[in-house]
Amino acid sequence: MRGLMMDAPLLITTILRHAERNHPDQEIVSVTSDHERHRYRYREFADRARQVANALDQLGAGSEARIATIAWNDFRHLELYYGVSGSGRVLHTINPRLFEEQLVYIINHAEDEWIFVDPAFIAMLEKVEDQCPTVKGYVVMTSAEAMPQTSLKNVQCYETLVSAQSTQYNWPELDERTASCLCYTSGTTGNPKGVLYDHRSSVLHAYGMALPDTTSLSATDAVLAVVPMFHVNAWGFPYASLLVGAKMVFPGPKLSVPETLTDLINDEQVTVAGAVPTVWLGLLDYIRKTGRSLEPLNRTCIGGSACPVSMMEEFRDEHGVTVLHAWGMTEMSPLGVLNRPKPAQIGLAGEELREQIAKQGRAVPGVEIKITDDDNNELPWDGEAYGALKVRGYWVCADYYRLDGTAGSHEDGWFETGDVATIDPHGFLKITDRTKDVIKSGGEWISSIELENIAVAHPQVQEAAVVGHIHTKWQERPLLVVVPNPGEQPDQGELLSWFDGKVAKWWIPNGVVFVEEIPHTATGKISKLTLRNQLEDYRFPDDDAA
Amino acid sequence: MRGLMMDAPLLITTILRHAERNHPDQEIVSVTSDHERHRYRYREFADRARQVANALDQLGAGSEARIATIAWNDFRHLELYYGVSGSGRVLHTINPRLFEEQLVYIINHAEDEWIFVDPAFIAMLEKVEDQCPTVKGYVVMTSAEAMPQTSLKNVQCYETLVSAQSTQYNWPELDERTASCLCYTSGTTGNPKGVLYDHRSSVLHAYGMALPDTTSLSATDAVLAVVPMFHVNAWGFPYASLLVGAKMVFPGPKLSVPETLTDLINDEQVTVAGAVPTVWLGLLDYIRKTGRSLEPLNRTCIGGSACPVSMMEEFRDEHGVTVLHAWGMTEMSPLGVLNRPKPAQIGLAGEELREQIAKQGRAVPGVEIKITDDDNNELPWDGEAYGALKVRGYWVCADYYRLDGTAGSHEDGWFETGDVATIDPHGFLKITDRTKDVIKSGGEWISSIELENIAVAHPQVQEAAVVGHIHTKWQERPLLVVVPNPGEQPDQGELLSWFDGKVAKWWIPNGVVFVEEIPHTATGKISKLTLRNQLEDYRFPDDDAA
């Protein structure tokens, strides 16, 4: 029997309508290349989003066109978030840090029709323009006065184009499964893969994200989205903030300038911010040196890579800021788990508390998690067993764009994250490795990440990586790769004895290699594939058969 | 273009699975007729919900059967919430305060197959059993030892039936539009009308309800659901609490015993409670007399009828409890608006603050509100204009069960609430009257509720009602009906002069009638229809033509 409730689709424009009607005076503040501090209100933003939709119609963009952006976080990018998706088109956010060939690949794979670009990234596009036949033209996200010279063909100025449009637009009543955004993951192997979000998944993710045990967003919050809008939709903040009517603050091109971030936090009374650990490292360093305050800040959402416990403690003890340690993926919109206490965690202190906050957290309602062994048997939530992490839920991808059957098409409907994790009896997950980086020594698993965390704590080590390397007796053994601190020449034996008592004896690496640089991917992660290729000829000293 | 996200239906069993996996140790505490203080954990609850589903299969209940409950709030009722809906059947929660003929009407209209009943309500059913041909049998919600004698045919004991079942059950992967619950509204005119919720609306309502600017539910909360589970699903607390993993506390038959509620709040560290104003009046009176503490309590959700400002101030100033003033309807699952400040309301004080908290609140994300005039033109949000309140959204009913085309079937897809309201520029709604109770004097509208609120503040008045009454010159004028305080004989002229300066002169009633009792509906509201009928022969003193 069917219920008799209204047929109201979960649409991004429903968020926009709610925001405009209920919070017309709420502010959106941005740093941009042409504004030191741009500010307007939801009511003007909603008008502008409708002008964007009209502009796309005028440009002749198809009803399902992929509209790309290569841009920093600011009000214009937000207008495109709502104007492009709201009109039924697909917003394709491009990471400007991609290698040139990846850039060309994804523009062609997505068949982008128009590219909206910040002035800073025009040069990048000029180089590849000839290789992108689907692109009909470019819109430079700036004002007429600030319009740069460019060799790009069919170029328009965003402000000239948008401000000429009507502020009226009838948003289509789309099917909620209509694609809204496309975001490519840049894996370490193969071509980037596109995750195609839809309106339903985006709206449900916004509800899940705003919950008290997630980021706890309210109309009295001011949200600083440092995490780029080309990086999994800035973790969903652009949707969740408008859903609840929060103030939004964008750093534009200054996203890694600690002084600007500190100014914004204090001037705009920012209560919530989201960024990867490296941004916070820089900010905390700046705060230590200048003695400036982070007083308005109440909590920071940290993900993208594991957050060091020392950083969480510094935020908590020095600034009264709660760190929301989280884990997710582009394929998960991105929220998977977030570390908020349950009653049993409230009283923890000392080492127990440190162990607790080092975990990435528990499943956000709407996401299911499990860990399995090599035979896909579910492993217990005992905090000890670790296995391949699989997820499913309302905002998890089922497949990649135009790569049918790559993801989530397993018989049991779970998405393989490629991560290895433990889950404790309270449901708190801890990522221990990437599936492809875990070291399989004589049939047992060794976590490369745990070894790296120990290595970087050594006073002579600047950066460290651990990879599984061929060993005749054990199939694979851990190999430690180290970039020493400037001027230091660590001793190999001393480095390895550093692990004594910190891990099981059989986990200790069998060799050390010193390098000047460790290779990284476009998103700043260690490229273990490149590293393994570089070390192909290495042989362990104890590998007799070598 | 369709997105490529997982097809994960919004199901009540998804909430249950999440709760069981992530919060197995969380508690559910109940007062019942056979337990002074029953307690178990989510893990046992989930087992029991599956046992209920197996019991229904064993009873031969059809796959879309309506399964009725006539019961107080406790763990068994909660098991039925999940076990009945989860198995694809429809939970029909019956208000035991219904008049006998309404009871018979809704059992037959719903075609209930089985009725699960608290021992307290068996006598009620024995009287009507012969008039309910669709009912195959009864399950008494108690233990074998406490099983009462009854003349009901085909009677089973809940504990005997349920505990014999397997704790394994494969919840069906239902379409999310499958009906989950049926709840009849008892209007003042005509037969009760059934609202048929579905899984999707229930899950979305749970997300909306748990948001920080709504009830702000967390896994560290303990929720006391005083509002009956037969009254719009206890306002949705049974779903939202499990969604976030909160402790649940149920008062059973003691829902209006202030001592029990105070015990539960203190013993179980209740942080959130939900009830109608009359329950809180009794509780605050008891607290004042005994000097007991409400220390654990952080916030109370109050709706059902307008909450007096004095009560909100007493909660805030004496007990540090935030009152969440709210408005909703059975047809809205029930949440429509809730009063949480936006930045502009944070600094209010004195009379401005009192006016602010007297409002029912702003729209919960997922609900849209508007007010219209007689010609369905939308009226401005200026806090002055008042008009018919209309709503739409994810958890608003489109139609009533087996009464096709009654509700929400208007061309514009809005549900007519039957309320009259103002909405201020910040989006805060204030209910001023019921559409059918508003007094139309010479083409202008007068709010009966505003006049009643002024009248009850008079020291000699115990209860007051204001109805529109025929007047030759003005078509309709306000007539004040008063139950004086015991021993008091108020003066008619003095009572009317009480309104001077408090409302516009032309709002002041033209006459007063003193009565010993004002008629009420089954849900405790003033029955203005009955009152108007009783006063049919009254003539205003200034009605010359009378």
Coordinates of N, CA, C and O in Angstrom, one line a residue, chain A residues 275-283 305 311:
Chain A
A275 N 38.7 22.2 6.5 CA 39.9 22.2 5.6 C 40.7 20.9 5.9 O 40.5 20.2 6.9
V276 N 41.7 20.6 5.0 CA 42.6 19.5 5.2 C 43.7 19.9 6.2 O 43.9 21.0 6.5
P277 N 44.3 18.8 6.8 CA 45.3 19.1 7.9 C 46.4 20.1 7.5 O 46.8 20.9 8.4
T278 N 46.9 20.1 6.3 CA 48.0 21.0 6.0 C 47.7 22.4 6.1 O 48.5 23.3 6.5
V279 N 46.4 22.8 5.7 CA 46.0 24.2 5.9 C 46.0 24.6 7.4 O 46.5 25.7 7.7
W280 N 45.6 23.7 8.2 CA 45.5 24.0 9.7 C 47.0 24.0 10.2 O 47.2 24.8 11.1
L281 N 47.8 23.2 9.7 CA 49.2 23.3 10.2 C 49.8 24.7 10.0 O 50.4 25.3 10.9
G282 N 49.6 25.2 8.8 CA 50.0 26.5 8.4 C 49.4 27.6 9.3 O 50.0 28.5 9.8
L283 N 48.1 27.4 9.5 CA 47.3 28.4 10.3 C 47.8 28.4 11.8 O 48.1 29.5 12.3
S305 N 42.9 13.8 4.9 CA 43.9 12.8 5.4 C 43.8 12.8 6.9 O 43.2 13.7 7.5
M311 N 47.6 18.2 16.7 CA 46.8 19.3 16.2 C 45.5 19.5 16.8 O 45.1 20.6 17.2

